[in-house]
PDB file of C-alpha atoms in Angstrom:
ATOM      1  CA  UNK A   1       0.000   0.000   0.000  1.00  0.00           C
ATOM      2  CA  UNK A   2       1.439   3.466  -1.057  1.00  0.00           C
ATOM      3  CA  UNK A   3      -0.242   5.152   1.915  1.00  0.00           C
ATOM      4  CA  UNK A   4      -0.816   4.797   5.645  1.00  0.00           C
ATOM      5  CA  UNK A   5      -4.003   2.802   6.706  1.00  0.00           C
ATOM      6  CA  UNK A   6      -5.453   1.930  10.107  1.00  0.00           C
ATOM      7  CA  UNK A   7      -4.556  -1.923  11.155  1.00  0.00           C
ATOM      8  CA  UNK A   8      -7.213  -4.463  12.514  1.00  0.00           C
ATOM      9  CA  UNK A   9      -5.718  -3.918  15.917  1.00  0.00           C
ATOM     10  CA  UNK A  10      -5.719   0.390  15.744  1.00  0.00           C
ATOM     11  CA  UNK A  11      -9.334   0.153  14.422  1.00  0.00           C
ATOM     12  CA  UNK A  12     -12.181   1.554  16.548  1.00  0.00           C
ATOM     13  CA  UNK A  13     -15.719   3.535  15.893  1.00  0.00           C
ATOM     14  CA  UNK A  14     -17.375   2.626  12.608  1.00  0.00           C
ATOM     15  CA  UNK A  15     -13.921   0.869  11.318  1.00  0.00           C
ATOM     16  CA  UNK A  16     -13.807  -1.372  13.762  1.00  0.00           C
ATOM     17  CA  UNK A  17     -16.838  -2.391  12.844  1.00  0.00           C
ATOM     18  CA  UNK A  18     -16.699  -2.611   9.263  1.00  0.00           C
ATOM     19  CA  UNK A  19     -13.546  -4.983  10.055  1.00  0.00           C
ATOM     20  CA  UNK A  20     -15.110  -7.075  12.092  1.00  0.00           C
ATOM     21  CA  UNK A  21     -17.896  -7.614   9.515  1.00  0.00           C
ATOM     22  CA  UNK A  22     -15.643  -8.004   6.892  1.00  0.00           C
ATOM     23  CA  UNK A  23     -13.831 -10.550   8.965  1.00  0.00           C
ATOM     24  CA  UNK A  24     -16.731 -12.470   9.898  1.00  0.00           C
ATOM     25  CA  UNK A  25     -18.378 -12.465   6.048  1.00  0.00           C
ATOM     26  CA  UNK A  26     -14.719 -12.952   4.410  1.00  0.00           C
ATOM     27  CA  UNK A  27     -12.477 -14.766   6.771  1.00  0.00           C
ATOM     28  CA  UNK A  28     -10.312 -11.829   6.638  1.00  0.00           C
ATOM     29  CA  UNK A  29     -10.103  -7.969   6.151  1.00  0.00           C
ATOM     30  CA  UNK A  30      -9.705  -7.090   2.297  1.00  0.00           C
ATOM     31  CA  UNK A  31      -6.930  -4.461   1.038  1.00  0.00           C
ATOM     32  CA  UNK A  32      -9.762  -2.510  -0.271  1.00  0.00           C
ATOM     33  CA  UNK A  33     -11.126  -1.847   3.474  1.00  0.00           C
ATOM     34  CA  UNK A  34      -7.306  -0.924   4.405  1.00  0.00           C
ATOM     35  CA  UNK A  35      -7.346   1.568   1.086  1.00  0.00           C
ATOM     36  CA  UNK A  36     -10.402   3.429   2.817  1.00  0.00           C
ATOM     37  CA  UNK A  37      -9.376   3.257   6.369  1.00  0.00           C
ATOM     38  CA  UNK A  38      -8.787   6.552   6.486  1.00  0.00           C
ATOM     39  CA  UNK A  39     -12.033   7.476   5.760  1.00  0.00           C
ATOM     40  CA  UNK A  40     -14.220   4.834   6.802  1.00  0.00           C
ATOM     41  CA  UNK A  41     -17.349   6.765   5.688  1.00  0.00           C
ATOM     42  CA  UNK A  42     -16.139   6.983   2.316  1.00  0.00           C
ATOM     43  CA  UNK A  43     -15.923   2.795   2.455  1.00  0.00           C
ATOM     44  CA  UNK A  44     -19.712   2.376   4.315  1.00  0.00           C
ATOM     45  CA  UNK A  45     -20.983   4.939   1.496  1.00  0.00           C
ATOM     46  CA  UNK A  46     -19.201   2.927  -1.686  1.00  0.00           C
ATOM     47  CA  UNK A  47     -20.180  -0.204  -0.167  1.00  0.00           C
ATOM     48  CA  UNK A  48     -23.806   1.296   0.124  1.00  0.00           C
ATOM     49  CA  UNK A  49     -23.855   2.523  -3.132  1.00  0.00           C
ATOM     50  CA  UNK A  50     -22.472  -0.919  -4.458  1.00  0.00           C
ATOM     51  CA  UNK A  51     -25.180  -2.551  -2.632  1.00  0.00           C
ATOM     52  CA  UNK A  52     -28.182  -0.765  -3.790  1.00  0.00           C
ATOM     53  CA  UNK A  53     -27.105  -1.166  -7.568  1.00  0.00           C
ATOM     54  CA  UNK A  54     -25.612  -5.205  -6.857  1.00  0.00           C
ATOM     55  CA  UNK A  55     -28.903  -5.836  -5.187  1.00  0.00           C
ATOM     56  CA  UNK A  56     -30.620  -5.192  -8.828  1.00  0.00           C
ATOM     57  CA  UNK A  57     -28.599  -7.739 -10.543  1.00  0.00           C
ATOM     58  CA  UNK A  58     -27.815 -11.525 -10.845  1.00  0.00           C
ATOM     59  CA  UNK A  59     -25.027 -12.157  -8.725  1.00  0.00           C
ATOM     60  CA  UNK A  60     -23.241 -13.529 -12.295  1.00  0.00           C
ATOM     61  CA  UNK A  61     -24.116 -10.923 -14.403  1.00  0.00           C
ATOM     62  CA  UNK A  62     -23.181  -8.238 -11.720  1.00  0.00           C
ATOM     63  CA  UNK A  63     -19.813  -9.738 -11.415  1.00  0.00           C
ATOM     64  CA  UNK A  64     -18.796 -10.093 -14.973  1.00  0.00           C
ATOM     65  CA  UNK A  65     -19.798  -6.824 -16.020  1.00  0.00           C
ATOM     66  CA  UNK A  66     -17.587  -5.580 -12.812  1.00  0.00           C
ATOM     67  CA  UNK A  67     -15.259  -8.081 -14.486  1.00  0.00           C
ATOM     68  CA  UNK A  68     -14.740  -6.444 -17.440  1.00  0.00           C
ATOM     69  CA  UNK A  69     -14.849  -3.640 -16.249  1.00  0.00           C
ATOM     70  CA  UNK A  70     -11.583  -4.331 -14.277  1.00  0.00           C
ATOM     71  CA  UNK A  71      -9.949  -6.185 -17.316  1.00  0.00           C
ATOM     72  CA  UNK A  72     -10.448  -2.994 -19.441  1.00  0.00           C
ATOM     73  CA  UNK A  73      -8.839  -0.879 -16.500  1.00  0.00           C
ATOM     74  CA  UNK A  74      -6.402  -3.335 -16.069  1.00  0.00           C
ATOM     75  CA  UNK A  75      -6.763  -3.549 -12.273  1.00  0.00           C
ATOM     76  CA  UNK A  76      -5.061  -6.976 -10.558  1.00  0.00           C
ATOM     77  CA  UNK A  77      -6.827  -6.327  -7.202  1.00  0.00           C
ATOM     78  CA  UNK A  78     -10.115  -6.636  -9.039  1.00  0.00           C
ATOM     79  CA  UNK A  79     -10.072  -9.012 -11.205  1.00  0.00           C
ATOM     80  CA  UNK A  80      -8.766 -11.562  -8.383  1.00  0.00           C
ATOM     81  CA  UNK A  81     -11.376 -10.328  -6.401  1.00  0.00           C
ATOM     82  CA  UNK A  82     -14.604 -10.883  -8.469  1.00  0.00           C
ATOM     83  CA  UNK A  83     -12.955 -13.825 -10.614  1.00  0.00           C
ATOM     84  CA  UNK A  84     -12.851 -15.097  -6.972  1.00  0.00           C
ATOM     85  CA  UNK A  85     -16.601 -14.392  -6.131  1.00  0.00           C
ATOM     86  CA  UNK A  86     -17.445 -16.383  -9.639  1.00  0.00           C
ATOM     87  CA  UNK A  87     -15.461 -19.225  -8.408  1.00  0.00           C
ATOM     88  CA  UNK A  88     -16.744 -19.689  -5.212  1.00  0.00           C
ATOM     89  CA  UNK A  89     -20.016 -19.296  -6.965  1.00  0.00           C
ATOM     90  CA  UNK A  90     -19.837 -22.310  -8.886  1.00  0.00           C
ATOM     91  CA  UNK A  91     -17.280 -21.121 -12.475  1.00  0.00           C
ATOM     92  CA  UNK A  92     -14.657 -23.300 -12.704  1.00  0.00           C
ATOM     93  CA  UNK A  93     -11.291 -21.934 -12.923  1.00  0.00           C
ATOM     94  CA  UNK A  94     -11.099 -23.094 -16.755  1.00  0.00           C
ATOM     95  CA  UNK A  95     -13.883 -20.929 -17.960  1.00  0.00           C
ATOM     96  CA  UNK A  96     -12.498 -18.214 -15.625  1.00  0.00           C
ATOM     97  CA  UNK A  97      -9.139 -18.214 -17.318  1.00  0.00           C
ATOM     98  CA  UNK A  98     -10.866 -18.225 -20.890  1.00  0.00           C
ATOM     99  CA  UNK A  99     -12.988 -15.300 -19.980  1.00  0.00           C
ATOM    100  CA  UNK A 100     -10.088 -13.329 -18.855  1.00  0.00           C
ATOM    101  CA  UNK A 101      -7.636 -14.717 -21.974  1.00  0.00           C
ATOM    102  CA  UNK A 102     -11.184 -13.365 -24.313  1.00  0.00           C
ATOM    103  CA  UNK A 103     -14.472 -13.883 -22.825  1.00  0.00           C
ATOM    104  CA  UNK A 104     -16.057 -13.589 -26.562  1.00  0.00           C
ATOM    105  CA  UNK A 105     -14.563 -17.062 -26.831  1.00  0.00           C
ATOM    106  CA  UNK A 106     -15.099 -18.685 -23.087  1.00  0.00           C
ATOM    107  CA  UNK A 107     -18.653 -20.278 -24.014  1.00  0.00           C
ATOM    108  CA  UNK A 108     -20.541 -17.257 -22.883  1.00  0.00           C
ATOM    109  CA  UNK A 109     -24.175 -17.032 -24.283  1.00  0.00           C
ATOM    110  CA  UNK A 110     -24.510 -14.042 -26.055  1.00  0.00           C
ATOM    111  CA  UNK A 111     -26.608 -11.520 -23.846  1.00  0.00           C
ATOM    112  CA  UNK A 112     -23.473 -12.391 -21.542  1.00  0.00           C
ATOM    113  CA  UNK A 113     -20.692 -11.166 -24.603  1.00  0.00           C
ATOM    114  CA  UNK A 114     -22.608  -8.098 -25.025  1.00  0.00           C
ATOM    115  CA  UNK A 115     -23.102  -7.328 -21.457  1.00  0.00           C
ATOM    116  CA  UNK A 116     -19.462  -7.934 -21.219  1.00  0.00           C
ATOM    117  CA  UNK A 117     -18.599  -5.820 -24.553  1.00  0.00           C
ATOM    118  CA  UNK A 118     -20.536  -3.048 -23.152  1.00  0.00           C
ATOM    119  CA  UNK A 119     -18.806  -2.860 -20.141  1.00  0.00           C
ATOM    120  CA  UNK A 120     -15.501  -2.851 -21.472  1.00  0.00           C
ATOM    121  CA  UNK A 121     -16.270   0.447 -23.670  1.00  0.00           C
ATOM    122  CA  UNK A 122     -17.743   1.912 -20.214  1.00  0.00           C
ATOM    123  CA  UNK A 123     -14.863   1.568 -19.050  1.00  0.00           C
ATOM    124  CA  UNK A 124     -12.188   2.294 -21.402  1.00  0.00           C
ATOM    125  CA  UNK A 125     -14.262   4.836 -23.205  1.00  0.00           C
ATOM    126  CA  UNK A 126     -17.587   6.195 -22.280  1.00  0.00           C
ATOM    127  CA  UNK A 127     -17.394   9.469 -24.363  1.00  0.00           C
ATOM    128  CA  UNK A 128     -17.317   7.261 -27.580  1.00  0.00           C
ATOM    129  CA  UNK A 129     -20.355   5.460 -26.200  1.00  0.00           C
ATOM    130  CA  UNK A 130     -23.211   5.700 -29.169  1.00  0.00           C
ATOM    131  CA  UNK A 131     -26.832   4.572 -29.403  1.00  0.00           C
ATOM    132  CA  UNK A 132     -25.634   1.487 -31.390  1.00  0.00           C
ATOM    133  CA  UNK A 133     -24.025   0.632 -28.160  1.00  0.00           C
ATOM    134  CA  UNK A 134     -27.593   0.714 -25.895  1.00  0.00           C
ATOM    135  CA  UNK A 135     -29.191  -0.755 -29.204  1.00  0.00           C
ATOM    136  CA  UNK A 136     -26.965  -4.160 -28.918  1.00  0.00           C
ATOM    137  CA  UNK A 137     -27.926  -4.442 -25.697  1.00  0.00           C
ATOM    138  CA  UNK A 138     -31.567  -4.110 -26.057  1.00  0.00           C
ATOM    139  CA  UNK A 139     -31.439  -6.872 -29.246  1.00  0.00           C
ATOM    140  CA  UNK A 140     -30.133  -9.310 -26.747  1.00  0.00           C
ATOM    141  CA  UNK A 141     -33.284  -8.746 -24.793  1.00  0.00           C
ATOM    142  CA  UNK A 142     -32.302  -6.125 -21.772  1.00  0.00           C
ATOM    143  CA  UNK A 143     -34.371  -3.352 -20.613  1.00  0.00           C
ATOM    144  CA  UNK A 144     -33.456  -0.072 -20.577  1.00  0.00           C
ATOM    145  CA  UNK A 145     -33.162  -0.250 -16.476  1.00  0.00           C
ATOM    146  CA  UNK A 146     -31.243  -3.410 -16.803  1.00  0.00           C
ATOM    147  CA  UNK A 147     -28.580  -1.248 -19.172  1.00  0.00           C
ATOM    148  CA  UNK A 148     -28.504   1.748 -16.514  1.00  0.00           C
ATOM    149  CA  UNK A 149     -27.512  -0.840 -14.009  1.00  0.00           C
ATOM    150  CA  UNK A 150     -24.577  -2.610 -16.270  1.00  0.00           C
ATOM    151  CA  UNK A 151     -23.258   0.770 -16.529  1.00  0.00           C
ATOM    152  CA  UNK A 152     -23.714   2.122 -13.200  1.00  0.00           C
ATOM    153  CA  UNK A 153     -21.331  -1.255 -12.140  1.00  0.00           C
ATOM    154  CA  UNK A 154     -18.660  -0.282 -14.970  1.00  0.00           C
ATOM    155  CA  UNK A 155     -18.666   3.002 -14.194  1.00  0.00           C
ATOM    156  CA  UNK A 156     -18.626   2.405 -10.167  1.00  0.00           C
ATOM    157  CA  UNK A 157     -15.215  -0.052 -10.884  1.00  0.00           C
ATOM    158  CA  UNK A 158     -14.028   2.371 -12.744  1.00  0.00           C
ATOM    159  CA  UNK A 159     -14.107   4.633  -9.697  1.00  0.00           C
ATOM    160  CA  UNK A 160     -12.959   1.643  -7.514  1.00  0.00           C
ATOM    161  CA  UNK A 161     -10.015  -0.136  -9.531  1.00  0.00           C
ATOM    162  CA  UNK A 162      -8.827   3.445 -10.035  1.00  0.00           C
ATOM    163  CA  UNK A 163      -8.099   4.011  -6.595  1.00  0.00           C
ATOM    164  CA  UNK A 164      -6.858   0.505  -5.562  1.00  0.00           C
ATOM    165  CA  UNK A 165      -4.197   1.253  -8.297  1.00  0.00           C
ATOM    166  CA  UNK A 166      -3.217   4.734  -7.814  1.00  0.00           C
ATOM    167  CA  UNK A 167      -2.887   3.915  -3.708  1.00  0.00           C
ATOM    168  CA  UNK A 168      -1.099   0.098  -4.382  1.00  0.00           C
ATOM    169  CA  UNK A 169      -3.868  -1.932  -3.138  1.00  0.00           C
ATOM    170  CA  UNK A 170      -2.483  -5.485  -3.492  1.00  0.00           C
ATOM    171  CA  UNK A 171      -4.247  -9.154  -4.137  1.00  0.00           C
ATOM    172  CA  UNK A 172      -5.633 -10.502  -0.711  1.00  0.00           C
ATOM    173  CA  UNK A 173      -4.368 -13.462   0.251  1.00  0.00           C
ATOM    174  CA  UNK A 174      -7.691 -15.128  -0.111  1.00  0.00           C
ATOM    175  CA  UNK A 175      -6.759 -15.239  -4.172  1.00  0.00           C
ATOM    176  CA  UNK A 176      -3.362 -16.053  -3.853  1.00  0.00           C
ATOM    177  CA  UNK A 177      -3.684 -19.209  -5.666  1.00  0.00           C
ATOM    178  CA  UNK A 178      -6.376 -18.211  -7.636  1.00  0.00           C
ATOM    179  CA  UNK A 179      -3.832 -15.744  -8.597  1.00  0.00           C
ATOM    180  CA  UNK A 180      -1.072 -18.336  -9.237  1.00  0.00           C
ATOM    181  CA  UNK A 181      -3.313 -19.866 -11.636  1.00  0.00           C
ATOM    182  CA  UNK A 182      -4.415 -17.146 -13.886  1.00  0.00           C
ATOM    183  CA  UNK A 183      -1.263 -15.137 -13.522  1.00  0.00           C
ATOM    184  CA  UNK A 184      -0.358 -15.436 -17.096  1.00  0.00           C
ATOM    185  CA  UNK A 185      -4.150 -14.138 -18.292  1.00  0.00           C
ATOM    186  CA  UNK A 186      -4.180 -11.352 -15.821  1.00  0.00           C
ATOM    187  CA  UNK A 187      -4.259  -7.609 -17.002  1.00  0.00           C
ATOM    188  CA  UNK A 188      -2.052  -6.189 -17.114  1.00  0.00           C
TER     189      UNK A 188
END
């Protein structure tokens, strides 16, 4: 980590409490808690505003649009992190791989390759979005609220990866061999 955070053991108020839930839901505290230790408000209001957009979505679909999105940004942190969430949600490490090698050839259906494509353009470039890009959407049979949603998620990572990179945020050791396994298909 680039900057100073508050430890497990110097937390107290609000962060001590968002550690110990993170501790009892994870096993351990994430590096993305540490990154907003400083301002623990900051981390309850992102994980709010997370929540109220994740609680809209298929837990798949919500995590490989936020999949994507971290691909296209080329964040480590998060890409470990939800490739992690897919396979403890039943994607086998094989079609995880293939999805971050190209995921328009890892046996995706294809509402789950446009999903995906979208995301990536959120992410990379959302000025040169275009009404062809809502339109391919919408032909694989999403609503216009399910298209907010897949880009409030790519544009929310964006916000997220962003700062785990800038402040050095590294892979938790919960995805160290998950890591170790896709290290070569990683991005960057």
């Amino acid at each position: 980590m680039f900057i100073a955070t508050v430890s497990e053991e110097e937390a107290d108020g609000k962060l001590r409490e968002i550690y110990e839930g993170d501790q009892q839901n994870f096993g351990f505290v994430p590096d993305h808690a540490k990154v907003f230790s400083l301002r623990p408000d900051v981390l309850a209001a992102w994980r709010g505003f997370q929540g109220s957009i994740r609680g809209h979505m298929r837990l798949r679909r919500y995590e490989l649009v936020t999949l994507a999105s971290a691909r296209s940004l080329g964040c480590r942190y998060c890409q470990l992190a939800h490739g992690a969430v897919l396979a403890n949600n039943g994607m086998d490490v094989a079609q995880l791989r293939a999805i971050l090698n190209d995921f328009h050839d890892a046996e995706l259906d294809p509402e789950e390759v446009a999903i995906m494509d979208f995301a990536c353009k959120v992410a990379r470039s959302a000025d040169q979005m275009t009404q062809a890009d809502t339109d391919a959407l919408r032909a694989v049979g999403l609503t216009d609220t399910e298209i907010l949603d897949i880009t409030m998620v790519a544009a929310m990572r964006c916000f997220a990866s962003n700062t785990f990179d800038a402040l050095g945020a590294g892979p938790d050791t919960a995805t160290a061999e998950l890591e170790r396994q896709l290290a070569d298909v990683l991005h960057p």
